Amino acid sequence: MTALKARVVDVVHETADARSLVLEPAEGDRDRFSYRPGQFLTVRVPAGDGWAARCYSLCSSPLTDDRLKVTVKRVDGGLGSNWICDNVTAGDVLEVLRPAGTFTPSSLDEDLLLVAGGSGITPVMSILKSCLAGGRGRVALLYANRDERSVIFASELRALTERHPDRLTVVHLLESVQGLPTSAAVRSLALPYTGRPAFVCGPEVFMDLVTDALGDLGHRVHVERFFSLEGDPFEDPDEPEATEAAADAAEIEVEIDGETRTVPWPRSDRLLDALLRAGVDAPFSCREGNCSACACVALEGEVTLDANAVLDERDLADGLILACQARPVSDRLKITYDG
């Protein structure tokens, strides 16, 4: 079973429509909750007579916070957000998948530009706190909201700015004051930080606007996009067809969490299913090719991807693949999750 258990220690009312869940891993699962700044948790939520899954970013920092924390903003008609905001209380135990995601900086020492809209501040906050605590770079944050009451982590951002006046700059864009963000406004505010890696999270329209504006300035832009998952990724993978001969399977060498294993990869199987069936604790979330939680690097060999909604041409050129969508072409392959 791939699911982990996490107890809700506290529920923090951040704003009128946003809640943070402070989580304590079950004792036996603690080692599997290590995470990088900007990653997310996949949470199992009830859906009618069955189950569904939703992804929520960690706003805690692995460098400064003893416990994990995710922030959930209520969405009109949102299955997971409304259930969490209305029902989850301290003492509840949630089923989650191990932290995952590629929305994380390669170094905490480089100068960064962070851009968030609404609850998109959640993974950005994790990156921001981690850089200030464990790195040497400067951080600029552009944060868009409807009004002052909508600003999640307002007091924490003020405290961090006062503590790091030479390294942290926070600029608020409030619809109630400046109107809706425009490409020109974002470009003007980002101009002093031209060339910095940019991390962008927020509503889809907002991210598209920001990505276009920053692209004009030459930024390498990283975005975090979440999709409503169609299935239940907590279900165990199906067994491969019994008629498939073991002799026809490819061989995959996988590096993960500092260890190396070699396992068979049936050609009709997707890589993630083959790894999970072999007992490899590989990260994943959607199993639909939409979230990049299962992304790894192909060091040797060739694969095909059934679907890909998140990796761009540069990612593919760098060898990134989606384990939940990859099928083998070569007879022998080597991948890493540690690179």
PDB file of N, CA, C and O in Angstrom, residues 95-128:
ATOM      1  N   GLU A  95      -5.126  10.204   4.938  1.00  0.00           N
ATOM      2  CA  GLU A  95      -4.298   9.378   4.065  1.00  0.00           C
ATOM      3  C   GLU A  95      -3.681  10.292   3.013  1.00  0.00           C
ATOM      4  O   GLU A  95      -4.384  11.070   2.350  1.00  0.00           O
ATOM      5  N   VAL A  96      -2.370  10.209   2.857  1.00  0.00           N
ATOM      6  CA  VAL A  96      -1.669  11.057   1.902  1.00  0.00           C
ATOM      7  C   VAL A  96      -0.628  10.218   1.166  1.00  0.00           C
ATOM      8  O   VAL A  96      -0.272   9.123   1.597  1.00  0.00           O
ATOM      9  N   LEU A  97      -0.142  10.747   0.048  1.00  0.00           N
ATOM     10  CA  LEU A  97       1.011  10.186  -0.630  1.00  0.00           C
ATOM     11  C   LEU A  97       2.247  10.961  -0.210  1.00  0.00           C
ATOM     12  O   LEU A  97       2.150  12.093   0.277  1.00  0.00           O
ATOM     13  N   ARG A  98       3.402  10.370  -0.395  1.00  0.00           N
ATOM     14  CA  ARG A  98       4.640  11.036   0.022  1.00  0.00           C
ATOM     15  C   ARG A  98       4.811  12.354  -0.735  1.00  0.00           C
ATOM     16  O   ARG A  98       4.338  12.497  -1.874  1.00  0.00           O
ATOM     17  N   PRO A  99       5.467  13.353  -0.122  1.00  0.00           N
ATOM     18  CA  PRO A  99       5.652  14.641  -0.792  1.00  0.00           C
ATOM     19  C   PRO A  99       6.302  14.464  -2.161  1.00  0.00           C
ATOM     20  O   PRO A  99       7.174  13.602  -2.340  1.00  0.00           O
ATOM     21  N   ALA A 100       5.878  15.281  -3.110  1.00  0.00           N
ATOM     22  CA  ALA A 100       6.379  15.150  -4.477  1.00  0.00           C
ATOM     23  C   ALA A 100       6.283  16.500  -5.177  1.00  0.00           C
ATOM     24  O   ALA A 100       5.728  17.461  -4.655  1.00  0.00           O
ATOM     25  N   GLY A 101       6.822  16.550  -6.391  1.00  0.00           N
ATOM     26  CA  GLY A 101       6.743  17.761  -7.206  1.00  0.00           C
ATOM     27  C   GLY A 101       8.117  18.284  -7.592  1.00  0.00           C
ATOM     28  O   GLY A 101       9.112  18.061  -6.897  1.00  0.00           O
ATOM     29  N   THR A 102       8.158  19.001  -8.707  1.00  0.00           N
ATOM     30  CA  THR A 102       9.415  19.549  -9.232  1.00  0.00           C
ATOM     31  C   THR A 102       9.476  21.067  -9.148  1.00  0.00           C
ATOM     32  O   THR A 102      10.385  21.682  -9.682  1.00  0.00           O
ATOM     33  N   PHE A 103       8.504  21.671  -8.462  1.00  0.00           N
ATOM     34  CA  PHE A 103       8.458  23.134  -8.326  1.00  0.00           C
ATOM     35  C   PHE A 103       9.378  23.530  -7.164  1.00  0.00           C
ATOM     36  O   PHE A 103       8.938  23.970  -6.113  1.00  0.00           O
ATOM     37  N   THR A 104      10.666  23.365  -7.379  1.00  0.00           N
ATOM     38  CA  THR A 104      11.644  23.582  -6.313  1.00  0.00           C
ATOM     39  C   THR A 104      12.948  24.081  -6.917  1.00  0.00           C
ATOM     40  O   THR A 104      13.355  23.614  -7.993  1.00  0.00           O
ATOM     41  N   PRO A 105      13.598  25.055  -6.294  1.00  0.00           N
ATOM     42  CA  PRO A 105      14.824  25.602  -6.878  1.00  0.00           C
ATOM     43  C   PRO A 105      15.978  24.611  -6.813  1.00  0.00           C
ATOM     44  O   PRO A 105      16.049  23.789  -5.895  1.00  0.00           O
ATOM     45  N   SER A 106      16.869  24.692  -7.784  1.00  0.00           N
ATOM     46  CA  SER A 106      18.039  23.812  -7.802  1.00  0.00           C
ATOM     47  C   SER A 106      19.054  24.220  -6.751  1.00  0.00           C
ATOM     48  O   SER A 106      19.864  23.410  -6.309  1.00  0.00           O
ATOM     49  N   SER A 107      19.020  25.493  -6.346  1.00  0.00           N
ATOM     50  CA  SER A 107      19.934  25.985  -5.318  1.00  0.00           C
ATOM     51  C   SER A 107      19.223  27.031  -4.469  1.00  0.00           C
ATOM     52  O   SER A 107      18.445  27.834  -4.990  1.00  0.00           O
ATOM     53  N   LEU A 108      19.507  27.028  -3.170  1.00  0.00           N
ATOM     54  CA  LEU A 108      18.945  28.038  -2.281  1.00  0.00           C
ATOM     55  C   LEU A 108      19.831  29.269  -2.202  1.00  0.00           C
ATOM     56  O   LEU A 108      19.500  30.233  -1.516  1.00  0.00           O
ATOM     57  N   ASP A 109      20.961  29.236  -2.904  1.00  0.00           N
ATOM     58  CA  ASP A 109      21.916  30.346  -2.836  1.00  0.00           C
ATOM     59  C   ASP A 109      21.750  31.364  -3.949  1.00  0.00           C
ATOM     60  O   ASP A 109      22.355  32.446  -3.906  1.00  0.00           O
ATOM     61  N   GLU A 110      20.944  31.055  -4.972  1.00  0.00           N
ATOM     62  CA  GLU A 110      20.791  31.995  -6.080  1.00  0.00           C
ATOM     63  C   GLU A 110      19.668  32.989  -5.798  1.00  0.00           C
ATOM     64  O   GLU A 110      18.750  32.722  -5.019  1.00  0.00           O
ATOM     65  N   ASP A 111      19.756  34.171  -6.423  1.00  0.00           N
ATOM     66  CA  ASP A 111      18.691  35.160  -6.304  1.00  0.00           C
ATOM     67  C   ASP A 111      17.453  34.662  -7.053  1.00  0.00           C
ATOM     68  O   ASP A 111      17.566  34.121  -8.164  1.00  0.00           O
ATOM     69  N   LEU A 112      16.266  34.852  -6.465  1.00  0.00           N
ATOM     70  CA  LEU A 112      15.037  34.337  -7.049  1.00  0.00           C
ATOM     71  C   LEU A 112      13.985  35.425  -7.176  1.00  0.00           C
ATOM     72  O   LEU A 112      13.954  36.372  -6.387  1.00  0.00           O
ATOM     73  N   LEU A 113      13.113  35.251  -8.167  1.00  0.00           N
ATOM     74  CA  LEU A 113      11.894  36.049  -8.286  1.00  0.00           C
ATOM     75  C   LEU A 113      10.724  35.105  -8.087  1.00  0.00           C
ATOM     76  O   LEU A 113      10.579  34.113  -8.814  1.00  0.00           O
ATOM     77  N   LEU A 114       9.905  35.381  -7.093  1.00  0.00           N
ATOM     78  CA  LEU A 114       8.731  34.568  -6.798  1.00  0.00           C
ATOM     79  C   LEU A 114       7.481  35.386  -7.091  1.00  0.00           C
ATOM     80  O   LEU A 114       7.394  36.550  -6.690  1.00  0.00           O
ATOM     81  N   VAL A 115       6.518  34.781  -7.773  1.00  0.00           N
ATOM     82  CA  VAL A 115       5.280  35.478  -8.114  1.00  0.00           C
ATOM     83  C   VAL A 115       4.109  34.569  -7.734  1.00  0.00           C
ATOM     84  O   VAL A 115       4.039  33.421  -8.177  1.00  0.00           O
ATOM     85  N   ALA A 116       3.199  35.097  -6.907  1.00  0.00           N
ATOM     86  CA  ALA A 116       2.081  34.294  -6.428  1.00  0.00           C
ATOM     87  C   ALA A 116       0.783  35.059  -6.566  1.00  0.00           C
ATOM     88  O   ALA A 116       0.740  36.280  -6.427  1.00  0.00           O
ATOM     89  N   GLY A 117      -0.287  34.316  -6.814  1.00  0.00           N
ATOM     90  CA  GLY A 117      -1.630  34.880  -6.825  1.00  0.00           C
ATOM     91  C   GLY A 117      -2.510  34.089  -5.886  1.00  0.00           C
ATOM     92  O   GLY A 117      -2.618  32.873  -6.017  1.00  0.00           O
ATOM     93  N   GLY A 118      -3.113  34.745  -4.883  1.00  0.00           N
ATOM     94  CA  GLY A 118      -4.008  34.070  -3.951  1.00  0.00           C
ATOM     95  C   GLY A 118      -3.340  32.938  -3.208  1.00  0.00           C
ATOM     96  O   GLY A 118      -2.246  33.087  -2.657  1.00  0.00           O
ATOM     97  N   SER A 119      -3.964  31.750  -3.229  1.00  0.00           N
ATOM     98  CA  SER A 119      -3.410  30.604  -2.515  1.00  0.00           C
ATOM     99  C   SER A 119      -2.167  30.034  -3.179  1.00  0.00           C
ATOM    100  O   SER A 119      -1.530  29.131  -2.641  1.00  0.00           O
ATOM    101  N   GLY A 120      -1.790  30.585  -4.344  1.00  0.00           N
ATOM    102  CA  GLY A 120      -0.527  30.203  -4.972  1.00  0.00           C
ATOM    103  C   GLY A 120       0.678  30.576  -4.136  1.00  0.00           C
ATOM    104  O   GLY A 120       1.796  30.163  -4.433  1.00  0.00           O
ATOM    105  N   ILE A 121       0.458  31.335  -3.065  1.00  0.00           N
ATOM    106  CA  ILE A 121       1.547  31.693  -2.160  1.00  0.00           C
ATOM    107  C   ILE A 121       2.069  30.467  -1.411  1.00  0.00           C
ATOM    108  O   ILE A 121       3.193  30.470  -0.900  1.00  0.00           O
ATOM    109  N   THR A 122       1.283  29.392  -1.351  1.00  0.00           N
ATOM    110  CA  THR A 122       1.625  28.256  -0.484  1.00  0.00           C
ATOM    111  C   THR A 122       2.985  27.641  -0.811  1.00  0.00           C
ATOM    112  O   THR A 122       3.872  27.618   0.050  1.00  0.00           O
ATOM    113  N   PRO A 123       3.242  27.119  -2.036  1.00  0.00           N
ATOM    114  CA  PRO A 123       4.581  26.571  -2.308  1.00  0.00           C
ATOM    115  C   PRO A 123       5.645  27.651  -2.350  1.00  0.00           C
ATOM    116  O   PRO A 123       6.811  27.411  -2.014  1.00  0.00           O
ATOM    117  N   VAL A 124       5.250  28.847  -2.772  1.00  0.00           N
ATOM    118  CA  VAL A 124       6.180  29.978  -2.825  1.00  0.00           C
ATOM    119  C   VAL A 124       6.688  30.315  -1.428  1.00  0.00           C
ATOM    120  O   VAL A 124       7.861  30.645  -1.233  1.00  0.00           O
ATOM    121  N   MET A 125       5.802  30.224  -0.425  1.00  0.00           N
ATOM    122  CA  MET A 125       6.198  30.497   0.957  1.00  0.00           C
ATOM    123  C   MET A 125       7.236  29.486   1.433  1.00  0.00           C
ATOM    124  O   MET A 125       8.184  29.839   2.137  1.00  0.00           O
ATOM    125  N   SER A 126       7.071  28.251   1.061  1.00  0.00           N
ATOM    126  CA  SER A 126       8.041  27.225   1.425  1.00  0.00           C
ATOM    127  C   SER A 126       9.413  27.524   0.827  1.00  0.00           C
ATOM    128  O   SER A 126      10.446  27.412   1.503  1.00  0.00           O
ATOM    129  N   ILE A 127       9.434  27.930  -0.442  1.00  0.00           N
ATOM    130  CA  ILE A 127      10.694  28.277  -1.105  1.00  0.00           C
ATOM    131  C   ILE A 127      11.316  29.507  -0.456  1.00  0.00           C
ATOM    132  O   ILE A 127      12.519  29.539  -0.166  1.00  0.00           O
ATOM    133  N   LEU A 128      10.493  30.518  -0.216  1.00  0.00           N
ATOM    134  CA  LEU A 128      10.969  31.781   0.363  1.00  0.00           C
ATOM    135  C   LEU A 128      11.633  31.547   1.720  1.00  0.00           C
ATOM    136  O   LEU A 128      12.760  31.987   1.970  1.00  0.00           O
TER     137      LEU A 128
END
